[in-house]
Structure formats: C-alpha cells, structure tokens
CSV table of C-alpha atoms in Angstrom, one decimal:
chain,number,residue,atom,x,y,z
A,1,UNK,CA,3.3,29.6,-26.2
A,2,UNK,CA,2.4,29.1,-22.6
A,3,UNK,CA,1.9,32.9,-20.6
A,4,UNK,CA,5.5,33.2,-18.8
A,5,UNK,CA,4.5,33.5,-15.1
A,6,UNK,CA,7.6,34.4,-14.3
A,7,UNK,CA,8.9,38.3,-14.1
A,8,UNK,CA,11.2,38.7,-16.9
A,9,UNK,CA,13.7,40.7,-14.4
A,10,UNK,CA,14.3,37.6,-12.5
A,11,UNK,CA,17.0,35.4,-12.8
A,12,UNK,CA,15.7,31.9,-13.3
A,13,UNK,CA,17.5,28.7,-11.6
A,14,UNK,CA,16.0,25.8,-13.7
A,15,UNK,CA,16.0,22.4,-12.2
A,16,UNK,CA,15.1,19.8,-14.6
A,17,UNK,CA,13.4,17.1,-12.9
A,18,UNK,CA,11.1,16.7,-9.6
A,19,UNK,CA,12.1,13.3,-8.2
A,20,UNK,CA,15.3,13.4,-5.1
A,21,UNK,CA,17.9,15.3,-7.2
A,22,UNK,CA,15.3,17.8,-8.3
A,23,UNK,CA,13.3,18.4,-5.3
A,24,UNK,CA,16.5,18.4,-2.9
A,25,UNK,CA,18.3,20.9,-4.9
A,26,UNK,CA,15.2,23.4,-5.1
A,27,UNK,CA,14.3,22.9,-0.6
A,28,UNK,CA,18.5,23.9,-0.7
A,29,UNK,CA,18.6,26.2,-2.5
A,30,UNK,CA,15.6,28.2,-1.4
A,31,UNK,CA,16.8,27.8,2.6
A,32,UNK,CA,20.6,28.2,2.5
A,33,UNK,CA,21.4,30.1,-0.7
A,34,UNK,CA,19.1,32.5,-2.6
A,35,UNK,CA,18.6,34.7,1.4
A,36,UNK,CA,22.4,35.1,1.1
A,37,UNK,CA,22.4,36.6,-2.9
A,38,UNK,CA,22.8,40.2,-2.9
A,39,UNK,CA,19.0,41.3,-3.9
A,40,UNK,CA,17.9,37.6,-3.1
A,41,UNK,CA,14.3,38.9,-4.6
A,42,UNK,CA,15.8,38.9,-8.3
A,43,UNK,CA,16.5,35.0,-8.3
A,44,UNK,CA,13.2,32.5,-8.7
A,45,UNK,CA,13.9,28.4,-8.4
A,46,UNK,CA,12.2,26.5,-11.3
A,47,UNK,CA,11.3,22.8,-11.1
A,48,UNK,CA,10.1,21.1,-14.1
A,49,UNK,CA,8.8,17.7,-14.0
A,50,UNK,CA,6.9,15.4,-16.2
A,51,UNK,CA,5.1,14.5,-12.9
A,52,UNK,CA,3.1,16.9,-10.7
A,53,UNK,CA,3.6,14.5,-7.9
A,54,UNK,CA,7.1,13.0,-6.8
A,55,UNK,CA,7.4,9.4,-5.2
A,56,UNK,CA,9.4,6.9,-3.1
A,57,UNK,CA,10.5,5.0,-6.8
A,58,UNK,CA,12.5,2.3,-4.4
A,59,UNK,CA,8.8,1.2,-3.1
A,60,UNK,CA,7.8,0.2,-6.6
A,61,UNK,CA,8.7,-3.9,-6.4
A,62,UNK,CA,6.0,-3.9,-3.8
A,63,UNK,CA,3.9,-0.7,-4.4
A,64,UNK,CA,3.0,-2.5,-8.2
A,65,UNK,CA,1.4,-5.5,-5.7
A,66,UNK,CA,-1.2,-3.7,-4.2
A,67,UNK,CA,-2.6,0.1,-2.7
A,68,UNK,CA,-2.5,-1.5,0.2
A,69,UNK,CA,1.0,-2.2,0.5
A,70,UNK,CA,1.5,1.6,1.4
A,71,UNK,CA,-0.1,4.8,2.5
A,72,UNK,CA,-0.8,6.4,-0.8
A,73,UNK,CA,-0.4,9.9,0.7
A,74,UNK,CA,3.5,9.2,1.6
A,75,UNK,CA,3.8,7.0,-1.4
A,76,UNK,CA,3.4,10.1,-3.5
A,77,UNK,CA,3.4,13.4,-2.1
A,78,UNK,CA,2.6,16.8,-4.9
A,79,UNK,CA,5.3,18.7,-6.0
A,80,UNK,CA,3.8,22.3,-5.8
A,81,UNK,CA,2.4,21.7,-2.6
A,82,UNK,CA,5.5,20.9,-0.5
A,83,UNK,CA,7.1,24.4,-2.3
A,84,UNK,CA,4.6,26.5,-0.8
A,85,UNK,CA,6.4,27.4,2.1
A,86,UNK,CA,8.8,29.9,0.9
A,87,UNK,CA,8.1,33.4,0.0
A,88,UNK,CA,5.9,34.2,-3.0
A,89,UNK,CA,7.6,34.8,-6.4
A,90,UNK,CA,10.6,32.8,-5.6
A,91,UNK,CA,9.5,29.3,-6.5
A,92,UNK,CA,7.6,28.3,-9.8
A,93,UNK,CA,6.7,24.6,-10.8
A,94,UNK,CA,6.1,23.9,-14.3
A,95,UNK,CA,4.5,19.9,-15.4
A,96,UNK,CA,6.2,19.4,-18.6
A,97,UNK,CA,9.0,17.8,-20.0
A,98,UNK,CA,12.3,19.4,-21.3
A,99,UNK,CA,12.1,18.7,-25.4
A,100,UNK,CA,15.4,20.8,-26.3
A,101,UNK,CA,18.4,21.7,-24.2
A,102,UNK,CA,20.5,25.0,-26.1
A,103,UNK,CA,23.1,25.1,-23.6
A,104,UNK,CA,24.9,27.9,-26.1
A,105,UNK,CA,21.8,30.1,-26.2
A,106,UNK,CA,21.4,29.3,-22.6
A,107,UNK,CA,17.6,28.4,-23.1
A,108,UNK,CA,15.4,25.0,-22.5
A,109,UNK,CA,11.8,23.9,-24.2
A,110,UNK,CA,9.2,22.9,-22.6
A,111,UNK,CA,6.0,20.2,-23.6
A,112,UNK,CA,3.5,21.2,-21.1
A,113,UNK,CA,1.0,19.0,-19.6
A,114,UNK,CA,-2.2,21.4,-20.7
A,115,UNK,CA,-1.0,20.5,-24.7
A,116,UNK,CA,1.4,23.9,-24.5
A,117,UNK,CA,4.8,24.5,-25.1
A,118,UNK,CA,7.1,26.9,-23.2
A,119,UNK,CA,10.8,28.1,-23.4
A,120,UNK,CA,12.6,29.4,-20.8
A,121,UNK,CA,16.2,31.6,-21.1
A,122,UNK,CA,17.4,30.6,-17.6
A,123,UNK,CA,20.3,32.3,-15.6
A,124,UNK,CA,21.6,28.8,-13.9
A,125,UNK,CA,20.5,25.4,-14.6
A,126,UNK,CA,20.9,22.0,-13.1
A,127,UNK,CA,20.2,18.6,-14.9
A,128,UNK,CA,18.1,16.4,-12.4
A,129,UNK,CA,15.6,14.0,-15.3
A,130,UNK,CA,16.9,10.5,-13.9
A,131,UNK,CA,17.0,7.6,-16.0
A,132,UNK,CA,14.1,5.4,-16.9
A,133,UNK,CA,13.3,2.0,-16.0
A,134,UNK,CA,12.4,-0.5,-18.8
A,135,UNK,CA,9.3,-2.0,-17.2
A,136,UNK,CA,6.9,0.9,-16.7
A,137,UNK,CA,6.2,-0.8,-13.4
A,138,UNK,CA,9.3,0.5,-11.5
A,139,UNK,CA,9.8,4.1,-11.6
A,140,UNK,CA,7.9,7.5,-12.7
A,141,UNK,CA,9.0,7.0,-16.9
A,142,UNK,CA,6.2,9.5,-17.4
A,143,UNK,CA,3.7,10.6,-14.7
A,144,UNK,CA,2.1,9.6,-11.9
A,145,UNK,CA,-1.0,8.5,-14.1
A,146,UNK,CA,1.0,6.2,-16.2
A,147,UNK,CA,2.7,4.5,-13.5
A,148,UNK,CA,-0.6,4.0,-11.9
A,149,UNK,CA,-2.3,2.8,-15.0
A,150,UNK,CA,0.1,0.5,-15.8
A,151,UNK,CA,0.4,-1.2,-11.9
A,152,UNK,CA,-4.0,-1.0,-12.7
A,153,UNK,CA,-3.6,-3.4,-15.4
A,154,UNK,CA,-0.9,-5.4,-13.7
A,155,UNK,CA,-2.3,-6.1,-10.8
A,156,UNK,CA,-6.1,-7.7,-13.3
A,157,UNK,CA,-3.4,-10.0,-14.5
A,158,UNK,CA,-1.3,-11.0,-11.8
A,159,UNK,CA,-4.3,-13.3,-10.4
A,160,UNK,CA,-4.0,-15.6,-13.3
A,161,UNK,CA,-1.1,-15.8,-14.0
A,162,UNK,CA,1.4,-18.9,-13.9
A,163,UNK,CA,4.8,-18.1,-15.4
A,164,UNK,CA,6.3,-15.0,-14.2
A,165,UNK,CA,10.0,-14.3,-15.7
A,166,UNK,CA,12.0,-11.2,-14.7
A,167,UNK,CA,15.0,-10.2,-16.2
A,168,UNK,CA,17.9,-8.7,-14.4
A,169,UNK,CA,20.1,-9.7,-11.4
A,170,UNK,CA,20.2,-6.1,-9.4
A,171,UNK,CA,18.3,-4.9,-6.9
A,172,UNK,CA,15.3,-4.1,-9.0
A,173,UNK,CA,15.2,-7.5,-10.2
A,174,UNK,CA,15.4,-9.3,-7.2
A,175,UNK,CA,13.4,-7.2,-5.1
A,176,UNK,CA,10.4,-7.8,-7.4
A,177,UNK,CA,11.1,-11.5,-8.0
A,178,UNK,CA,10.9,-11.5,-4.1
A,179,UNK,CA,7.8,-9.3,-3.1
A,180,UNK,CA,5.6,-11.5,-6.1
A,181,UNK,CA,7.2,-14.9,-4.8
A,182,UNK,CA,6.3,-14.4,-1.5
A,183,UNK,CA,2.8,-12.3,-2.4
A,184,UNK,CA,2.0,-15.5,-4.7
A,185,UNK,CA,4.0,-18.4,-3.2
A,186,UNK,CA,4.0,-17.5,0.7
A,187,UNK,CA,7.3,-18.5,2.5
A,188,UNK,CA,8.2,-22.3,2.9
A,189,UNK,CA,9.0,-22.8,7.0
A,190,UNK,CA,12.3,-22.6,9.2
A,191,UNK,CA,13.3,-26.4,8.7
A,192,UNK,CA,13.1,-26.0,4.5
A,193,UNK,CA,15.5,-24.9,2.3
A,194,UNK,CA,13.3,-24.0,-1.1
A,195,UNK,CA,9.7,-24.0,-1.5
A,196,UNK,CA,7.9,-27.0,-2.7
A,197,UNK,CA,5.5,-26.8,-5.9
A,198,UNK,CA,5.3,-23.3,-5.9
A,199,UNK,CA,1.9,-21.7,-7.2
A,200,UNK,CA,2.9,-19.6,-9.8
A,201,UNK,CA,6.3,-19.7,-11.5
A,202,UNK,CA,8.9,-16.7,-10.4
A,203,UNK,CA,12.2,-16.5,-12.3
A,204,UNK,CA,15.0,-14.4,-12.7
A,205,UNK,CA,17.3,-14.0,-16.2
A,206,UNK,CA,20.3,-12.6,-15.8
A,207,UNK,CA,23.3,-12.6,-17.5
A,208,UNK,CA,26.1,-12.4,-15.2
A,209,UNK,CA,27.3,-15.3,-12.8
A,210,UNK,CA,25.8,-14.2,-9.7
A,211,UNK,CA,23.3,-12.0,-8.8
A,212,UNK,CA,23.7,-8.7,-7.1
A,213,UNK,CA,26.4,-7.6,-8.4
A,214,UNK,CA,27.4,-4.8,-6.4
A,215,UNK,CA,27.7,-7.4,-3.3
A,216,UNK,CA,30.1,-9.6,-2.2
A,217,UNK,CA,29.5,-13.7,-3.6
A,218,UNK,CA,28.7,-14.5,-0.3
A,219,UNK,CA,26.1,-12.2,0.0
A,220,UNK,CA,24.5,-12.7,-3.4
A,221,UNK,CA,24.7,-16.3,-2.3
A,222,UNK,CA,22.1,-15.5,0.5
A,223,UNK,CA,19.8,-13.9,-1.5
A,224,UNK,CA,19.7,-16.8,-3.6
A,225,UNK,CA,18.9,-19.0,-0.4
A,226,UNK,CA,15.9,-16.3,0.4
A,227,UNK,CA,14.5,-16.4,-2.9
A,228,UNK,CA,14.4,-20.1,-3.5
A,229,UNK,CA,12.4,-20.0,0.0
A,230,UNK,CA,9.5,-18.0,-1.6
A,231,UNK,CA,9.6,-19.6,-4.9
A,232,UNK,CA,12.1,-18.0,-7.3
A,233,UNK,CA,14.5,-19.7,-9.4
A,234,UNK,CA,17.5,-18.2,-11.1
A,235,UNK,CA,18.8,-18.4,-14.1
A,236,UNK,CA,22.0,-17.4,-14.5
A,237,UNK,CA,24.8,-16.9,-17.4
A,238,UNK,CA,21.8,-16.6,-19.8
A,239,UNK,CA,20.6,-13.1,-21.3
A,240,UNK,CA,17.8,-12.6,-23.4
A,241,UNK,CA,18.2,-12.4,-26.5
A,242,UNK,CA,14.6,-11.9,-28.0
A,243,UNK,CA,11.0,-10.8,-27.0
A,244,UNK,CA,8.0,-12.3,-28.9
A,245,UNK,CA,5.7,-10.0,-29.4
A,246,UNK,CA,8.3,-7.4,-29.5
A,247,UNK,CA,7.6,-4.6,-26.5
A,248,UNK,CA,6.2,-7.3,-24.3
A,249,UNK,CA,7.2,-5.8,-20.7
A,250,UNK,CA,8.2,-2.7,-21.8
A,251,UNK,CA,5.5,-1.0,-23.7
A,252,UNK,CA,3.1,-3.0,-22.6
A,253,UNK,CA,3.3,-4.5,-18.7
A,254,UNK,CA,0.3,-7.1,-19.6
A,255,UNK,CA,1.7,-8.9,-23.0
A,256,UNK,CA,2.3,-12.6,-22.5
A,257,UNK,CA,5.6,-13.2,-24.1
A,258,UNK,CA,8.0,-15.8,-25.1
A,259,UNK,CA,11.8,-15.1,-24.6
A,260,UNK,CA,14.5,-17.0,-26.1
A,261,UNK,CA,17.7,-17.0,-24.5
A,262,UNK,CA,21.0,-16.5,-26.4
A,263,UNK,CA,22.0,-20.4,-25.7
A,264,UNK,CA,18.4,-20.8,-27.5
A,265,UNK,CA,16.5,-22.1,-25.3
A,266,UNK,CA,12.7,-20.3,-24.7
A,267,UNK,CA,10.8,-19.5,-21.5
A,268,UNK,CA,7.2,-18.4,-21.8
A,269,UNK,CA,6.3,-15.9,-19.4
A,270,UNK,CA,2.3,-15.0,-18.7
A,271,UNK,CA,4.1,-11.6,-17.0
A,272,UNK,CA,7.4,-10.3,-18.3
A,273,UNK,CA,9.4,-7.7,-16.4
A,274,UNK,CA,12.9,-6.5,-17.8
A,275,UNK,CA,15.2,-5.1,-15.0
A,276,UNK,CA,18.0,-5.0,-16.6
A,277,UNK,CA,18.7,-1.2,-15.8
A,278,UNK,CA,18.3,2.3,-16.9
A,279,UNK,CA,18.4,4.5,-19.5
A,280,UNK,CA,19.3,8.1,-18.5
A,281,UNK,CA,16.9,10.9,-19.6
A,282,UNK,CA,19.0,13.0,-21.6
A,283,UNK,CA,16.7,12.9,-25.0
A,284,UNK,CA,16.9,17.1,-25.3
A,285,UNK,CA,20.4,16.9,-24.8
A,286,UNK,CA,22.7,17.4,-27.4
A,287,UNK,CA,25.7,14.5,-27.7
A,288,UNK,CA,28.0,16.8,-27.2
A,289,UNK,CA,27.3,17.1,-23.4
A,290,UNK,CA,27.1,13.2,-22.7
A,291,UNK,CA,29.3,10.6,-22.1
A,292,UNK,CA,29.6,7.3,-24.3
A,293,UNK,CA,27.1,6.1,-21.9
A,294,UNK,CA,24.2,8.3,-22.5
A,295,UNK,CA,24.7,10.2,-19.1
A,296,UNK,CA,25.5,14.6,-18.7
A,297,UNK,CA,29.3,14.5,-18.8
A,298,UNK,CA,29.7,15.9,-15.3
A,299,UNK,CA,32.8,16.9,-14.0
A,300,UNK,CA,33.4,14.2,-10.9
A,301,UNK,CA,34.1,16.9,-8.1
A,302,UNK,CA,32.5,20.2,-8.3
A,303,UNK,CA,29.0,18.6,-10.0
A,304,UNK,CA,29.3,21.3,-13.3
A,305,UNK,CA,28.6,20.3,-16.7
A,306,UNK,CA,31.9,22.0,-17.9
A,307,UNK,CA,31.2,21.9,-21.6
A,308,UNK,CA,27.8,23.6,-21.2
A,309,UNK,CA,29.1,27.1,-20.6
A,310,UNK,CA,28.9,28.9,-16.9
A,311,UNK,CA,26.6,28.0,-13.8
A,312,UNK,CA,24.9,24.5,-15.4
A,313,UNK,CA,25.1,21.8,-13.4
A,314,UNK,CA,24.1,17.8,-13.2
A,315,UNK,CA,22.7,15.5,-10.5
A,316,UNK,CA,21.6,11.9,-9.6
A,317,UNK,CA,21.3,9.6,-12.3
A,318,UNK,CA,21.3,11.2,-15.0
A,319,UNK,CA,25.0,12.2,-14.4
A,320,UNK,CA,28.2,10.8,-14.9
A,321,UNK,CA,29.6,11.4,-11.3
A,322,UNK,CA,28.9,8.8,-9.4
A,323,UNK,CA,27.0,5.3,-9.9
A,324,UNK,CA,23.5,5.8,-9.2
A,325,UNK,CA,22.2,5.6,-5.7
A,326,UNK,CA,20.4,7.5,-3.8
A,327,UNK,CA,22.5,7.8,-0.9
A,328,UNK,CA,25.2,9.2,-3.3
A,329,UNK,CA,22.5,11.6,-4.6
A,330,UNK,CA,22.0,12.7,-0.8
A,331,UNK,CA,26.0,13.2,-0.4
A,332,UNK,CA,26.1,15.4,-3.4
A,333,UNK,CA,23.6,18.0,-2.8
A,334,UNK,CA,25.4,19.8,-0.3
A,335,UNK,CA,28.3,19.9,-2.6
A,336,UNK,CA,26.5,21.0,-5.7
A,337,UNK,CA,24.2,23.4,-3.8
A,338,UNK,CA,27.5,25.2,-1.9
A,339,UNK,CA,29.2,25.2,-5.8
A,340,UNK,CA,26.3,26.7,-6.7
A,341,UNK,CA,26.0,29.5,-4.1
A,342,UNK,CA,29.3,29.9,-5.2
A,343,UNK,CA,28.7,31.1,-8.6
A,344,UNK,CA,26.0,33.1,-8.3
A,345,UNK,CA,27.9,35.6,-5.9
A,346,UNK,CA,30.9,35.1,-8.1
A,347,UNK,CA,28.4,36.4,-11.3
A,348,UNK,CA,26.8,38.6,-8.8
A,349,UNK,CA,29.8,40.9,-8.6
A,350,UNK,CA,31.7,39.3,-5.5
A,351,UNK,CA,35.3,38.9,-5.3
A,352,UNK,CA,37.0,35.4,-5.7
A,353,UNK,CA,38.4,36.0,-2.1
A,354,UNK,CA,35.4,36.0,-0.4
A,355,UNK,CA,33.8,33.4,-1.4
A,356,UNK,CA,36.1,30.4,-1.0
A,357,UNK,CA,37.2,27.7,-2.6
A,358,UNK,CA,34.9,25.0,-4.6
A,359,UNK,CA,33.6,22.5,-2.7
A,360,UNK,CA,34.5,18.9,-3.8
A,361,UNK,CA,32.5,15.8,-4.2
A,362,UNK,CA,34.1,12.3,-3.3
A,363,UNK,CA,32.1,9.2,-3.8
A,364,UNK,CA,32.2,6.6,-1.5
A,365,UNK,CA,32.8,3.8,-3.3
A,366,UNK,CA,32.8,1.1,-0.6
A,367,UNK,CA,30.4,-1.9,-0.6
A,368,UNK,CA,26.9,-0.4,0.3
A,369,UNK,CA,23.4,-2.0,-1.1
A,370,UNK,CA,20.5,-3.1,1.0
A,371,UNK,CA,17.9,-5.9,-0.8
A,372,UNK,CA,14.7,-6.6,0.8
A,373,UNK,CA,13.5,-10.3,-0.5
A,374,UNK,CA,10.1,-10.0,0.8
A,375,UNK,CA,8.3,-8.8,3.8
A,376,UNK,CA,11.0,-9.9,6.5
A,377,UNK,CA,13.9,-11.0,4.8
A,378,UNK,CA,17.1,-9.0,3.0
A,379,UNK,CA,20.1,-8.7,2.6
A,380,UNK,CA,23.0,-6.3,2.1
A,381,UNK,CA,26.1,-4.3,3.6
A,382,UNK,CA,26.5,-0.8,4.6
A,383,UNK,CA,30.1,1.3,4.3
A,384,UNK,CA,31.7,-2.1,3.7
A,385,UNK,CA,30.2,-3.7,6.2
A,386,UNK,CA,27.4,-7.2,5.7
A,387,UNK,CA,24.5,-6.6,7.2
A,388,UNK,CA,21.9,-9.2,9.2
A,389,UNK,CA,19.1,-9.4,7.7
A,390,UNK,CA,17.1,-8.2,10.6
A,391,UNK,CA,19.0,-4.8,9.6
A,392,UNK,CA,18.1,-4.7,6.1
A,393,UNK,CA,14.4,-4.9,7.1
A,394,UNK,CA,14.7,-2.2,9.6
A,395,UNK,CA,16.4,0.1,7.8
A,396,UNK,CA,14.4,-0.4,4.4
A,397,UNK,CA,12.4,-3.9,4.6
A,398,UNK,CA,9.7,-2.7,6.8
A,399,UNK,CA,9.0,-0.1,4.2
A,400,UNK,CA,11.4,0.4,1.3
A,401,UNK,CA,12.6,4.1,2.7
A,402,UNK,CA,9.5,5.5,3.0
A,403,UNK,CA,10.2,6.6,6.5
A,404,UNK,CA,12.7,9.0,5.1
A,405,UNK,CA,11.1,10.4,2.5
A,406,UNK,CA,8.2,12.7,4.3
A,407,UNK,CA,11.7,15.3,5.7
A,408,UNK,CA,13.1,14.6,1.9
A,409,UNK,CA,9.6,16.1,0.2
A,410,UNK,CA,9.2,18.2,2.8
A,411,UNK,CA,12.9,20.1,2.7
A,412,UNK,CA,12.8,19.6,6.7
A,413,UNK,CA,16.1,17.0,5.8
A,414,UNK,CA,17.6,19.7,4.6
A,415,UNK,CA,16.9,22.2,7.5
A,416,UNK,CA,20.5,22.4,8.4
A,417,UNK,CA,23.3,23.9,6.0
A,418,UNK,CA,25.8,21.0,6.0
C-alpha cells in the first residue's frame, strides 16, 4: 500500500474527481467552510484524479486540430499547483483512480499512478468522476497523456484523409463536424448557401430528426445552414448500427472504418468520431447507489447521495440532479458546498438551531446551449432566449470558455461566499 500522507487524526473530505465539479468543490470548501469548523485544523480536503492536470474539456472539438489553436498553459493548468495556496496540511492531491466505493464501511480504493494502491476511510465524501466521452478525442477519459496521445495520432492522419463521419447530433458532434469542416474545407462566401466540392468529406450521423436537440427547430435549422457553408452534410433519422473493425473511433481514434446504418446502408469513414454522449464514471460504485441510467442517485435538492449513509455527496455529471452542463455544475456548488458546511457542524457537535435550514438546488431548466460552428459562426440561446451568432462567438466562439476558466482553476471565481 501507498505511505498514507495524511495524519490519521484528521478528518478526510474526499472529492472524487479533479475536472469543474472536483476542483470547485475543494477552492470552496477550503475558503468559505473548513475556517468556520470548530478546530478547522482536524479536517484535510482530498482530490483524487486520474489526471494530475485539469482542462477546459469544451475546447476539445478544436483543441484535437492543432497546439496552436490554444495556449497550452490555460488549456491545461496542474491540479496540485493551483491548491498550494491554502495552509499546509489541509489539502492533499492524490493521481489515481477510485477502483472500489464501500459506502457502508465508509472507505474508497485507490489505483495510483506510481503502480500503488491506496485506501482511504474518509469522514465526508463527494462524487465529482464525470462521465466519459466515447471518442478519446473529446474529454480527459484517462489522463492528460492519453488525451494528448491520442489528438498526436489524430492530427498524422487528419492530412490524408477524405471521408470524415461523426456520429451524434449535440453539441459535441456538431462542434467538431464544424471546427474540421472549416479547418479542411474553409468557408464558402456571403452570396453561397453550401460549399461547393468540398476537400475532404464531413458528415454527421444522428439518429434523431434534427440536430441539437436541446434547441428550438429553428435554431437547429441554422446550424444546419452554417455547417453546409463549411462542408458538412447531415444525416439524419439514421443511427449506426455497426462498426467494422469493431472499436474503430473509440479504442482506437486512427481506425478507418465502415459503418452501416440500421436502414443498411454503409458509409466508409477514413476518421470516425462517435459523439453520441457519455457514459458516467461510476465503475467502483455499487448498483445500489445509481439510477437506471448509470448516474449516483442524487437527491434533486440538497446534492446528498441519501442511500450512502451521512455526509456523501454527488456533483456534475456524474449525478442524477440535473442534465449535465456546466453552468448547472457552477449553480450547484454553492448549494452543495453550504449543505456541506452544514453537516460538518451538525456532526461537529452544533445544534440544529444554529445552523439553518438546508440549502436547496433548483435547476434552471429553460432553453440555454451555445454551439460554435467554426471560428466565427454559432449558434444558441441563453435563459430562453436565441442568441445572434455574433453572441455565441463572444461569449464562447472566440475561445470555447477558456476565458473563464483561469478564476475556475484558480478558486479566485469562487472568492466570494454566494
């Protein structure tokens, strides 16, 4: 087993997972809840990752192009380093993966990085391992290395390639489709309405009647417009049925494929990319704590995992709370965090009167989804509202939310109790 750095006296608060739940939860902790624990000394936040370095995952449909695309240094930004502001002792990072969740035993495993194991008794824990993309071109499904490798190997291909077929209507979809059409194809001029003879084939698979699905029909209807104008086609009403060889695009990003629809017909793809959503990380979890759909069955407004005994707690993707989006992750920390704070006084002696009532989580459930197609174009609506496309590139276009995530890494977002 790995030597224990942490002082058996103190009570552990293991966060499982280092991307914006994770690292969120740890920055709000540390400022606006352990200095106002009786003996705040006796509590240490725990992050564990499977990464040592966290990253701006939206940034992937254009970050898998090219280096250039992005600064590297606020493309990914390392985990330890960003924790080493607060006082010695009360933060601990460990680069490993959770392998077995005893929620009755109150205890989690550890694979560690160095080829270790470690296991941890922890005093409150909260769930934060996202879901995983199926192309291991679009998120952090392992480490930084792997993602890295894999955009590597991508990128040696992407020059010869001819057919390029993406499957999956959402925003991961279509965001790709449009970053490599426009990368490949360029943009056909004001007076056109498509692109004529593309360079290299760009389509989209998806099964539903319209893409975007989040997004009014008018709206998808747009996007449509801007991706025929660097290339794309879509096809929709058609899933895919089968991959030839089998793990093309998923365990390998390289494989040239050929996919048959479910009507039959085939489409040969020199690059394959399934988008077609995620699968929440909850491997070391046992069923009893998830829903139907493979997510931590987390009650809707106070962010606990109920079933799992006291002071355990779920966030972000992985949870069954809200839909995933990172907006709704931002809305929830406060909540979870406050709930949190709660329990720990509550456990630490306190009376119920004096420390209030739960806070409650409400998600906003009105239209809100912004879609960059390209360098310049997008679209999307905000709070129920449809936004110009000018918008959608200003807000995340220019450079897919990276201007917010430096004060996100950095805790200084969360400066303020709110």
């Amino acid at each position: 087993m790995a030597q224990n750095i942490t002082p058996a006296s103190q009570k552990k608060i293991v966060i499982l997972g280092g991307s914006y739940s994770g690292v969120s939860t740890a920055h709000y902790l540390l400022k606006h809840v352990i200095p106002h624990l009786p003996d705040k000394a006796s509590y240490q936040v725990i992050i564990a990752s499977a990464s040592s370095q966290a990253m701006c995952r939206p940034a992937c449909p254009r970050a898998l192009i090219s280096d250039d695309m992005f600064p590297q240094e606020k493309l990914f930004v390392k985990i330890p380093k960003v924790f080493e502001q607060y006082p010695e002792g009360s933060f601990r990072f460990i680069h490993g993966t959770a392998t077995d969740l005893d929620h009755t035993n109150r205890s989690v495993s550890f694979s560690l990085a160095i080829d270790n194991t470690e296991k941890i008794d922890f005093y409150a824990l909260v769930i934060a391992t996202g879901a995983s993309t199926p192309s291991p071109l679009l998120g952090l499904n392992r480490d930084e290395e792997f993602l890295r490798a894999n955009w590597t190997a991508f990128r040696k291909a992407l020059p010869t390639a001819k057919n390029i077929v993406i499957a999956g209507g959402g925003p991961a979809g279509i965001e790709t489709a449009g970053e490599l059409g426009e990368f490949l194809n360029g943009r056909a001029g004001w007076f056109s309405s498509k692109l004529v003879s593309p360079k290299v084939s760009v389509t989209i698979v998806t099964a539903d009647s319209k893409i975007l699905p989040a997004l009014r029909p008018a709206i998808a209807k747009k996007a449509e417009e801007y991706l025929t104008k660097v290339g794309v086609t879509v096809v929709k009403n058609a899933r895919v049925k089968t991959v030839v060889p089998h793990g093309a695009g998923a365990d390998s990003a390289t494989t040239k494929a050929t996919l048959t629809l479910e009507d039959g017909k085939t489409l040969d793809a020199d690059l394959y990319i399934p988008a077609t959503g995620t699968t929440p990380n909850t491997g070391f979890v046992h069923e009893a704590l998830l829903t139907a759909a493979g997510r931590i069955d987390t009650n809707a407004s106070t962010l606990r995992v109920d079933k799992a005994g006291p002071r355990v707690y779920a966030v972000g993707d992985v949870a069954s709370y809200a839909r995933p989006a990172i907006h709704l992750i931002l809305n929830a920390i406060p909540v979870l965090c406050a709930n949190i704070k709660r329990d720990l006084l509550l456990a630490s002696g306190k009376e119920e009167s004096t420390v209030g009532e739960d806070r409650v989580f409400k998600e906003d459930t009105r239209e809100t989804q912004m879609v960059p197609i390209g360098k310049s174009k997008g679209v999307g609506a905000a709070m129920g509202y449809k936004l110009p496309s000018f918008m959608v590139w200003l807000i995340k276009g220019r450079d897919y939310w990276l201007w917010t995530t430096g004060g996100l890494w950095s805790g200084k977002q969360w400066a303020k109790e709110s």
